[in-house]
Amino acid sequence: MDAWIIILSSVKFSLFFFSWQYNEVPFMHCIHLNWSDS
């Protein structure tokens, strides 16, 4: 139950951190924009 939330949060954080270091990736920018919207 809560495990899914923890896993998804960890994955999102990993993707965000990855995109922060390699912010040249357009796909990561889309994710960042989606987070900012919410």
PDB file of C-alpha atoms in Angstrom:
ATOM      1  CA  MET A   1       0.000   0.000   0.000  1.00  0.00           C
ATOM      2  CA  ASP A   2       2.270   2.777   1.259  1.00  0.00           C
ATOM      3  CA  ALA A   3       5.183   0.971  -0.350  1.00  0.00           C
ATOM      4  CA  TRP A   4       4.014   2.152  -3.781  1.00  0.00           C
ATOM      5  CA  ILE A   5       4.017   5.771  -2.608  1.00  0.00           C
ATOM      6  CA  ILE A   6       7.544   5.428  -1.247  1.00  0.00           C
ATOM      7  CA  ILE A   7       8.778   3.738  -4.429  1.00  0.00           C
ATOM      8  CA  LEU A   8       7.174   6.299  -6.724  1.00  0.00           C
ATOM      9  CA  SER A   9       8.492   9.168  -4.621  1.00  0.00           C
ATOM     10  CA  SER A  10      11.990   7.695  -4.737  1.00  0.00           C
ATOM     11  CA  VAL A  11      11.794   7.256  -8.499  1.00  0.00           C
ATOM     12  CA  LYS A  12      10.529  10.796  -9.021  1.00  0.00           C
ATOM     13  CA  PHE A  13      13.265  12.198  -6.805  1.00  0.00           C
ATOM     14  CA  SER A  14      15.877  10.173  -8.679  1.00  0.00           C
ATOM     15  CA  LEU A  15      14.592  11.429 -12.029  1.00  0.00           C
ATOM     16  CA  PHE A  16      14.488  14.997 -10.757  1.00  0.00           C
ATOM     17  CA  PHE A  17      18.019  14.815  -9.369  1.00  0.00           C
ATOM     18  CA  PHE A  18      19.202  13.204 -12.602  1.00  0.00           C
ATOM     19  CA  SER A  19      17.567  15.937 -14.677  1.00  0.00           C
ATOM     20  CA  TRP A  20      19.117  18.559 -12.407  1.00  0.00           C
ATOM     21  CA  GLN A  21      22.612  17.351 -13.263  1.00  0.00           C
ATOM     22  CA  TYR A  22      21.755  16.657 -16.910  1.00  0.00           C
ATOM     23  CA  ASN A  23      19.235  19.433 -17.512  1.00  0.00           C
ATOM     24  CA  GLU A  24      19.837  19.201 -21.255  1.00  0.00           C
ATOM     25  CA  VAL A  25      17.228  16.452 -21.514  1.00  0.00           C
ATOM     26  CA  PRO A  26      13.863  17.878 -22.778  1.00  0.00           C
ATOM     27  CA  PHE A  27      11.923  14.910 -21.355  1.00  0.00           C
ATOM     28  CA  MET A  28      13.106  15.770 -17.865  1.00  0.00           C
ATOM     29  CA  HIS A  29      12.051  19.367 -18.368  1.00  0.00           C
ATOM     30  CA  CYS A  30       8.507  18.185 -19.085  1.00  0.00           C
ATOM     31  CA  ILE A  31       8.449  16.302 -15.780  1.00  0.00           C
ATOM     32  CA  HIS A  32       9.742  19.363 -13.946  1.00  0.00           C
ATOM     33  CA  LEU A  33       7.010  21.520 -15.494  1.00  0.00           C
ATOM     34  CA  ASN A  34       4.362  19.000 -14.466  1.00  0.00           C
ATOM     35  CA  TRP A  35       5.606  19.097 -10.866  1.00  0.00           C
ATOM     36  CA  SER A  36       5.595  22.901 -10.832  1.00  0.00           C
ATOM     37  CA  ASP A  37       1.992  22.900 -12.017  1.00  0.00           C
ATOM     38  CA  SER A  38       0.912  20.844  -9.012  1.00  0.00           C
TER      39      SER A  38
END
